[in-house]
Amino acid sequence: DAGVIQSPRHEVTEMGQEVTLRCKPISGHDYLFWYRQTMMRGLELLIYFNNNVPIDDSGMPEDRFSAKMPNASFSTLKIQPSEPRDSAVYFCASRFDSSYNEQFFGPGTRLTVL
Amino acid sequence: DAKTTQPPSMDCAEGRAANLPCNHSTISGNEYVYWYRQIHSQGPQYIIHGLKNNETNEMASLIITEDRKSSTLILPHATLRDTAVYYCIVRGSTGANNLFFGTGTRLTVIP
C-alpha cells in the first residue's frame, strides 16, 4: 500500500480564495483524521470520520472550514474564504478500527495564504 | 485526559541508546501510553504503545514504571535518521480517537 496520500503537497493562494485539500486514506481503514500544524499551536485535530461519517468536528476553527468524506477512499478539507492565519501544514491520517490508536499520517499539505 | 510532561530537547551520540522520559502521573487505569515521532517536514509516525507491561518492537522499547506514572522510550542504537520530535501521548483505546500532541522532545542524534 502507498500509505496515506495527500494532494497537493504545497498550495499558495491569495486571501479570499477557496482552498481544497485532498486525502486518500489507506485502503480498509475505518477512521480518517484531519490535523493542522502551526508553530504557535502545534498539532491540532480538526475533525475525524468513522466509516465516512463525521464523528467529532469540535476542532474545526470556524464555519469557513468544512470537511467531507463521500466514500471510503477519499476526503476533502475545504477552506472558503481562506485567510492568512490559515497558513499551516495540514495532515490527514487514517487507522483501522482496532483495539489501539495507531494512526498513519500522510505527508501533509503546506498551505500558504498571502 | 492525562497530561504528559517531556523534556523539550535531548542530544544523543550516534550508535548509543537514546532514552526519552515521559511523566504521566494522572494516567488512569484504562489509558495507554503511545509514542509517535515527527521527522522534519514529515507527518507523525507511530512508534510503539503500551498499557502496563514493557513493550518492544523493531523500532524501540517502551518501559513503563510499575505505578504507570512515567515511562521511557528507548531507541537502542540511535542513528542520524532518528533525529526528530518525539511525542508521548496518553489516551484510551477504541472510542477515544483524539490524540493530543503536546510539544514533545526534540531529539538530536550527533555524529
PDB file of C-alpha atoms in Angstrom:
ATOM      1  CA  ASP A   1       0.000   0.000   0.000  1.00  0.00           C
ATOM      2  CA  ALA A   2       1.217   3.518  -0.809  1.00  0.00           C
ATOM      3  CA  GLY A   3       0.188   4.869   2.575  1.00  0.00           C
ATOM      4  CA  VAL A   4      -1.980   7.912   3.091  1.00  0.00           C
ATOM      5  CA  ILE A   5      -1.882  10.160   0.042  1.00  0.00           C
ATOM      6  CA  GLN A   6      -2.440  13.886   0.221  1.00  0.00           C
ATOM      7  CA  SER A   7      -2.663  16.473  -2.529  1.00  0.00           C
ATOM      8  CA  PRO A   8      -1.489  18.995  -3.268  1.00  0.00           C
ATOM      9  CA  ARG A   9       1.753  18.900  -1.303  1.00  0.00           C
ATOM     10  CA  HIS A  10       2.096  22.652  -1.474  1.00  0.00           C
ATOM     11  CA  GLU A  11      -0.547  25.290  -2.050  1.00  0.00           C
ATOM     12  CA  VAL A  12      -0.071  29.027  -2.285  1.00  0.00           C
ATOM     13  CA  THR A  13      -3.185  31.129  -2.619  1.00  0.00           C
ATOM     14  CA  GLU A  14      -4.421  34.625  -2.004  1.00  0.00           C
ATOM     15  CA  MET A  15      -6.659  35.696   0.805  1.00  0.00           C
ATOM     16  CA  GLY A  16     -10.320  35.168  -0.012  1.00  0.00           C
ATOM     17  CA  GLN A  17      -9.770  32.259  -2.371  1.00  0.00           C
ATOM     18  CA  GLU A  18     -11.243  28.821  -1.860  1.00  0.00           C
ATOM     19  CA  VAL A  19      -8.794  26.064  -0.987  1.00  0.00           C
ATOM     20  CA  THR A  20      -9.470  22.334  -1.239  1.00  0.00           C
ATOM     21  CA  LEU A  21      -7.148  19.779   0.293  1.00  0.00           C
ATOM     22  CA  ARG A  22      -7.496  16.125  -0.619  1.00  0.00           C
ATOM     23  CA  CYS A  23      -6.750  12.871   1.135  1.00  0.00           C
ATOM     24  CA  LYS A  24      -6.828   9.220   0.183  1.00  0.00           C
ATOM     25  CA  PRO A  25      -6.634   7.006   3.280  1.00  0.00           C
ATOM     26  CA  ILE A  26      -5.065   3.576   3.436  1.00  0.00           C
ATOM     27  CA  SER A  27      -7.413   1.004   1.949  1.00  0.00           C
ATOM     28  CA  GLY A  28      -9.513  -0.740   4.556  1.00  0.00           C
ATOM     29  CA  HIS A  29      -9.031   1.860   7.269  1.00  0.00           C
ATOM     30  CA  ASP A  30     -12.228   2.850   9.075  1.00  0.00           C
ATOM     31  CA  TYR A  31     -11.154   6.167  10.560  1.00  0.00           C
ATOM     32  CA  LEU A  32      -9.894   9.312   8.876  1.00  0.00           C
ATOM     33  CA  PHE A  33      -8.489  12.332  10.677  1.00  0.00           C
ATOM     34  CA  TRP A  34      -7.610  15.882   9.614  1.00  0.00           C
ATOM     35  CA  TYR A  35      -4.958  17.749  11.634  1.00  0.00           C
ATOM     36  CA  ARG A  36      -3.419  21.188  11.342  1.00  0.00           C
ATOM     37  CA  GLN A  37       0.099  22.045  12.498  1.00  0.00           C
ATOM     38  CA  THR A  38       1.473  25.503  13.186  1.00  0.00           C
ATOM     39  CA  MET A  39       4.449  26.733  15.160  1.00  0.00           C
ATOM     40  CA  MET A  40       2.199  28.554  17.593  1.00  0.00           C
ATOM     41  CA  ARG A  41      -0.375  25.859  18.283  1.00  0.00           C
ATOM     42  CA  GLY A  42       1.412  22.636  17.426  1.00  0.00           C
ATOM     43  CA  LEU A  43      -0.542  19.710  16.001  1.00  0.00           C
ATOM     44  CA  GLU A  44      -4.305  20.037  16.423  1.00  0.00           C
ATOM     45  CA  LEU A  45      -7.081  17.643  15.472  1.00  0.00           C
ATOM     46  CA  LEU A  46      -9.691  19.367  13.319  1.00  0.00           C
ATOM     47  CA  ILE A  47     -12.195  16.603  12.576  1.00  0.00           C
ATOM     48  CA  TYR A  48     -12.412  12.856  12.241  1.00  0.00           C
ATOM     49  CA  PHE A  49     -14.654  10.407  10.419  1.00  0.00           C
ATOM     50  CA  ASN A  50     -15.639   6.834  11.150  1.00  0.00           C
ATOM     51  CA  ASN A  51     -16.945   4.827   8.198  1.00  0.00           C
ATOM     52  CA  ASN A  52     -17.301   8.065   6.211  1.00  0.00           C
ATOM     53  CA  VAL A  53     -19.438   9.739   8.896  1.00  0.00           C
ATOM     54  CA  PRO A  54     -18.121  12.832  10.704  1.00  0.00           C
ATOM     55  CA  ILE A  55     -17.873  11.998  14.390  1.00  0.00           C
ATOM     56  CA  ASP A  56     -16.221  14.976  16.037  1.00  0.00           C
ATOM     57  CA  ASP A  57     -15.693  18.335  14.348  1.00  0.00           C
ATOM     58  CA  SER A  58     -15.146  20.327  17.521  1.00  0.00           C
ATOM     59  CA  GLY A  59     -11.641  21.196  16.389  1.00  0.00           C
ATOM     60  CA  MET A  60     -12.769  22.913  13.213  1.00  0.00           C
ATOM     61  CA  PRO A  61     -11.842  26.543  13.792  1.00  0.00           C
ATOM     62  CA  GLU A  62     -14.880  28.220  12.231  1.00  0.00           C
ATOM     63  CA  ASP A  63     -17.525  27.985   9.561  1.00  0.00           C
ATOM     64  CA  ARG A  64     -15.028  28.752   6.846  1.00  0.00           C
ATOM     65  CA  PHE A  65     -13.733  25.200   7.268  1.00  0.00           C
ATOM     66  CA  SER A  66     -15.662  22.184   6.051  1.00  0.00           C
ATOM     67  CA  ALA A  67     -14.744  18.543   5.514  1.00  0.00           C
ATOM     68  CA  LYS A  68     -16.415  15.739   3.600  1.00  0.00           C
ATOM     69  CA  MET A  69     -15.848  12.075   3.058  1.00  0.00           C
ATOM     70  CA  PRO A  70     -18.052  10.968   0.149  1.00  0.00           C
ATOM     71  CA  ASN A  71     -16.623   7.450   0.151  1.00  0.00           C
ATOM     72  CA  ALA A  72     -14.158   5.262   1.986  1.00  0.00           C
ATOM     73  CA  SER A  73     -11.256   6.223  -0.238  1.00  0.00           C
ATOM     74  CA  PHE A  74     -11.500   9.998  -0.429  1.00  0.00           C
ATOM     75  CA  SER A  75     -11.873  13.022   1.821  1.00  0.00           C
ATOM     76  CA  THR A  76     -11.627  16.763   1.325  1.00  0.00           C
ATOM     77  CA  LEU A  77     -10.963  19.681   3.628  1.00  0.00           C
ATOM     78  CA  LYS A  78     -12.186  22.965   2.228  1.00  0.00           C
ATOM     79  CA  ILE A  79     -11.469  26.490   3.387  1.00  0.00           C
ATOM     80  CA  GLN A  80     -13.678  29.221   1.966  1.00  0.00           C
ATOM     81  CA  PRO A  81     -12.727  32.030   2.103  1.00  0.00           C
ATOM     82  CA  SER A  82      -9.118  31.490   3.077  1.00  0.00           C
ATOM     83  CA  GLU A  83      -7.251  33.886   5.375  1.00  0.00           C
ATOM     84  CA  PRO A  84      -3.522  34.346   6.081  1.00  0.00           C
ATOM     85  CA  ARG A  85      -3.955  32.834   9.555  1.00  0.00           C
ATOM     86  CA  ASP A  86      -4.968  29.572   7.884  1.00  0.00           C
ATOM     87  CA  SER A  87      -1.385  29.129   6.717  1.00  0.00           C
ATOM     88  CA  ALA A  88      -0.203  25.832   8.185  1.00  0.00           C
ATOM     89  CA  VAL A  89       0.640  22.246   7.338  1.00  0.00           C
ATOM     90  CA  TYR A  90      -2.483  20.115   7.105  1.00  0.00           C
ATOM     91  CA  PHE A  91      -2.151  16.394   7.756  1.00  0.00           C
ATOM     92  CA  CYS A  92      -4.536  13.599   7.018  1.00  0.00           C
ATOM     93  CA  ALA A  93      -4.288  10.325   8.948  1.00  0.00           C
ATOM     94  CA  SER A  94      -6.161   7.030   8.941  1.00  0.00           C
ATOM     95  CA  ARG A  95      -6.403   3.920  11.086  1.00  0.00           C
ATOM     96  CA  PHE A  96      -8.160   0.605  11.454  1.00  0.00           C
ATOM     97  CA  ASP A  97     -10.965   0.216  13.927  1.00  0.00           C
ATOM     98  CA  SER A  98      -8.653  -1.825  16.087  1.00  0.00           C
ATOM     99  CA  SER A  99      -8.062  -2.028  19.773  1.00  0.00           C
ATOM    100  CA  TYR A 100      -5.458   0.707  19.892  1.00  0.00           C
ATOM    101  CA  ASN A 101      -4.808   4.133  18.471  1.00  0.00           C
ATOM    102  CA  GLU A 102      -2.166   3.678  15.769  1.00  0.00           C
ATOM    103  CA  GLN A 103      -2.733   6.389  13.214  1.00  0.00           C
ATOM    104  CA  PHE A 104      -0.942   6.514   9.866  1.00  0.00           C
ATOM    105  CA  PHE A 105      -0.198  10.032   8.700  1.00  0.00           C
ATOM    106  CA  GLY A 106       0.163  11.386   5.205  1.00  0.00           C
ATOM    107  CA  PRO A 107       2.990  13.699   4.123  1.00  0.00           C
ATOM    108  CA  GLY A 108       0.909  16.816   4.670  1.00  0.00           C
ATOM    109  CA  THR A 109      -0.120  19.809   2.580  1.00  0.00           C
ATOM    110  CA  ARG A 110       1.743  23.039   3.243  1.00  0.00           C
ATOM    111  CA  LEU A 111      -0.747  25.868   2.751  1.00  0.00           C
ATOM    112  CA  THR A 112       0.336  29.471   2.413  1.00  0.00           C
ATOM    113  CA  VAL A 113      -2.340  32.146   2.221  1.00  0.00           C
ATOM    114  CA  LEU A 114      -0.996  35.520   1.124  1.00  0.00           C
TER     115      LEU A 114
ATOM    116  CA  ASP B   1      -7.086  13.050  29.597  1.00  0.00           C
ATOM    117  CA  ALA B   2      -3.820  12.505  31.421  1.00  0.00           C
ATOM    118  CA  LYS B   3      -1.279  15.220  30.722  1.00  0.00           C
ATOM    119  CA  THR B   4       2.260  14.303  29.813  1.00  0.00           C
ATOM    120  CA  THR B   5       5.485  16.099  30.596  1.00  0.00           C
ATOM    121  CA  GLN B   6       8.577  15.684  28.455  1.00  0.00           C
ATOM    122  CA  PRO B   7      11.914  17.477  28.356  1.00  0.00           C
ATOM    123  CA  PRO B   8      11.971  19.941  25.455  1.00  0.00           C
ATOM    124  CA  SER B   9      15.214  18.659  23.969  1.00  0.00           C
ATOM    125  CA  MET B  10      17.869  15.971  24.263  1.00  0.00           C
ATOM    126  CA  ASP B  11      21.057  15.013  22.482  1.00  0.00           C
ATOM    127  CA  CYS B  12      22.358  11.522  21.881  1.00  0.00           C
ATOM    128  CA  ALA B  13      25.551  10.255  20.287  1.00  0.00           C
ATOM    129  CA  GLU B  14      25.128   8.174  17.173  1.00  0.00           C
ATOM    130  CA  GLY B  15      25.197   4.469  17.981  1.00  0.00           C
ATOM    131  CA  ARG B  16      24.312   4.968  21.621  1.00  0.00           C
ATOM    132  CA  ALA B  17      20.958   4.291  23.251  1.00  0.00           C
ATOM    133  CA  ALA B  18      18.560   7.211  23.386  1.00  0.00           C
ATOM    134  CA  ASN B  19      16.361   7.218  26.493  1.00  0.00           C
ATOM    135  CA  LEU B  20      13.423   9.593  26.268  1.00  0.00           C
ATOM    136  CA  PRO B  21      11.455  10.094  29.501  1.00  0.00           C
ATOM    137  CA  CYS B  22       7.803  10.983  29.918  1.00  0.00           C
ATOM    138  CA  ASN B  23       5.835  11.757  33.052  1.00  0.00           C
ATOM    139  CA  HIS B  24       2.105  10.988  33.130  1.00  0.00           C
ATOM    140  CA  SER B  25       1.263  10.990  36.823  1.00  0.00           C
ATOM    141  CA  THR B  26      -2.505  11.393  36.276  1.00  0.00           C
ATOM    142  CA  ILE B  27      -2.876   8.411  33.951  1.00  0.00           C
ATOM    143  CA  SER B  28      -5.974   6.324  34.579  1.00  0.00           C
ATOM    144  CA  GLY B  29      -6.198   2.555  34.592  1.00  0.00           C
ATOM    145  CA  ASN B  30      -7.529   2.121  31.069  1.00  0.00           C
ATOM    146  CA  GLU B  31      -5.260   4.607  29.345  1.00  0.00           C
ATOM    147  CA  TYR B  32      -2.436   3.558  27.091  1.00  0.00           C
ATOM    148  CA  VAL B  33       0.903   5.281  26.593  1.00  0.00           C
ATOM    149  CA  TYR B  34       1.640   5.971  22.922  1.00  0.00           C
ATOM    150  CA  TRP B  35       4.807   7.253  21.341  1.00  0.00           C
ATOM    151  CA  TYR B  36       4.940   8.981  17.989  1.00  0.00           C
ATOM    152  CA  ARG B  37       7.750  10.846  16.311  1.00  0.00           C
ATOM    153  CA  GLN B  38       7.877  13.513  13.637  1.00  0.00           C
ATOM    154  CA  ILE B  39      10.890  13.827  11.434  1.00  0.00           C
ATOM    155  CA  HIS B  40      11.329  17.276   9.925  1.00  0.00           C
ATOM    156  CA  SER B  41       8.828  18.051   7.149  1.00  0.00           C
ATOM    157  CA  GLN B  42       7.082  14.684   7.501  1.00  0.00           C
ATOM    158  CA  GLY B  43       3.876  13.517   9.115  1.00  0.00           C
ATOM    159  CA  PRO B  44       4.000  11.958  12.584  1.00  0.00           C
ATOM    160  CA  GLN B  45       4.892   8.277  12.719  1.00  0.00           C
ATOM    161  CA  TYR B  46       3.629   5.770  15.244  1.00  0.00           C
ATOM    162  CA  ILE B  47       6.419   4.061  17.200  1.00  0.00           C
ATOM    163  CA  ILE B  48       5.004   1.948  19.995  1.00  0.00           C
ATOM    164  CA  HIS B  49       2.362   1.803  22.687  1.00  0.00           C
ATOM    165  CA  GLY B  50       1.803   0.025  25.996  1.00  0.00           C
ATOM    166  CA  LEU B  51      -0.593  -0.326  28.892  1.00  0.00           C
ATOM    167  CA  LYS B  52       1.239  -1.903  31.820  1.00  0.00           C
ATOM    168  CA  ASN B  53       3.941  -4.192  30.568  1.00  0.00           C
ATOM    169  CA  ASN B  54       7.142  -3.256  28.844  1.00  0.00           C
ATOM    170  CA  GLU B  55       6.931  -3.494  25.085  1.00  0.00           C
ATOM    171  CA  THR B  56       9.469  -3.930  22.319  1.00  0.00           C
ATOM    172  CA  ASN B  57       9.205  -3.788  18.561  1.00  0.00           C
ATOM    173  CA  GLU B  58      11.583  -3.319  15.676  1.00  0.00           C
ATOM    174  CA  MET B  59      11.835   0.404  16.299  1.00  0.00           C
ATOM    175  CA  ALA B  60      12.054   0.829  20.045  1.00  0.00           C
ATOM    176  CA  SER B  61      11.362  -0.389  23.555  1.00  0.00           C
ATOM    177  CA  LEU B  62       8.879   1.119  25.961  1.00  0.00           C
ATOM    178  CA  ILE B  63       9.479   0.825  29.689  1.00  0.00           C
ATOM    179  CA  ILE B  64       6.517   1.729  31.914  1.00  0.00           C
ATOM    180  CA  THR B  65       7.024   2.048  35.656  1.00  0.00           C
ATOM    181  CA  GLU B  66       5.027  -0.207  37.928  1.00  0.00           C
ATOM    182  CA  ASP B  67       2.845   2.665  39.147  1.00  0.00           C
ATOM    183  CA  ARG B  68       2.399   3.728  35.484  1.00  0.00           C
ATOM    184  CA  LYS B  69       3.166   7.341  36.324  1.00  0.00           C
ATOM    185  CA  SER B  70       6.103   7.549  33.970  1.00  0.00           C
ATOM    186  CA  SER B  71       7.644   5.785  31.018  1.00  0.00           C
ATOM    187  CA  THR B  72      10.795   5.759  28.933  1.00  0.00           C
ATOM    188  CA  LEU B  73      11.140   5.244  25.219  1.00  0.00           C
ATOM    189  CA  ILE B  74      14.419   3.596  24.315  1.00  0.00           C
ATOM    190  CA  LEU B  75      15.998   3.698  20.875  1.00  0.00           C
ATOM    191  CA  PRO B  76      18.717   1.093  21.356  1.00  0.00           C
ATOM    192  CA  HIS B  77      21.197   2.276  18.723  1.00  0.00           C
ATOM    193  CA  ALA B  78      20.365   5.790  17.642  1.00  0.00           C
ATOM    194  CA  THR B  79      21.161   6.834  14.091  1.00  0.00           C
ATOM    195  CA  LEU B  80      21.150  10.248  12.456  1.00  0.00           C
ATOM    196  CA  ARG B  81      17.785   9.367  10.921  1.00  0.00           C
ATOM    197  CA  ASP B  82      16.298   9.179  14.425  1.00  0.00           C
ATOM    198  CA  THR B  83      16.670  12.945  14.802  1.00  0.00           C
ATOM    199  CA  ALA B  84      13.059  14.046  15.285  1.00  0.00           C
ATOM    200  CA  VAL B  85      10.485  15.365  17.734  1.00  0.00           C
ATOM    201  CA  TYR B  86       9.176  12.543  19.920  1.00  0.00           C
ATOM    202  CA  TYR B  87       5.676  12.776  21.358  1.00  0.00           C
ATOM    203  CA  CYS B  88       4.454  10.870  24.397  1.00  0.00           C
ATOM    204  CA  ILE B  89       0.641  10.655  24.410  1.00  0.00           C
ATOM    205  CA  VAL B  90      -1.679   9.116  26.946  1.00  0.00           C
ATOM    206  CA  ARG B  91      -5.066   8.111  25.649  1.00  0.00           C
ATOM    207  CA  GLY B  92      -7.704   5.457  25.757  1.00  0.00           C
ATOM    208  CA  SER B  93      -8.113   2.816  23.111  1.00  0.00           C
ATOM    209  CA  THR B  94     -11.118   2.468  20.850  1.00  0.00           C
ATOM    210  CA  GLY B  95     -13.723   5.174  21.197  1.00  0.00           C
ATOM    211  CA  ALA B  96     -11.139   7.727  22.246  1.00  0.00           C
ATOM    212  CA  ASN B  97      -9.704   8.863  18.986  1.00  0.00           C
ATOM    213  CA  ASN B  98      -8.302  12.257  19.767  1.00  0.00           C
ATOM    214  CA  LEU B  99      -4.545  12.125  20.051  1.00  0.00           C
ATOM    215  CA  PHE B 100      -3.314  15.254  21.792  1.00  0.00           C
ATOM    216  CA  PHE B 101       0.183  16.021  20.634  1.00  0.00           C
ATOM    217  CA  GLY B 102       1.971  18.257  23.104  1.00  0.00           C
ATOM    218  CA  THR B 103       5.303  19.895  22.449  1.00  0.00           C
ATOM    219  CA  GLY B 104       7.320  16.673  22.614  1.00  0.00           C
ATOM    220  CA  THR B 105      11.073  16.168  22.975  1.00  0.00           C
ATOM    221  CA  ARG B 106      13.335  17.262  20.171  1.00  0.00           C
ATOM    222  CA  LEU B 107      15.987  14.532  19.936  1.00  0.00           C
ATOM    223  CA  THR B 108      19.169  15.386  18.088  1.00  0.00           C
ATOM    224  CA  VAL B 109      21.484  12.497  17.250  1.00  0.00           C
ATOM    225  CA  ILE B 110      25.028  13.746  16.998  1.00  0.00           C
ATOM    226  CA  PRO B 111      27.595  12.088  14.718  1.00  0.00           C
TER     227      PRO B 111
END
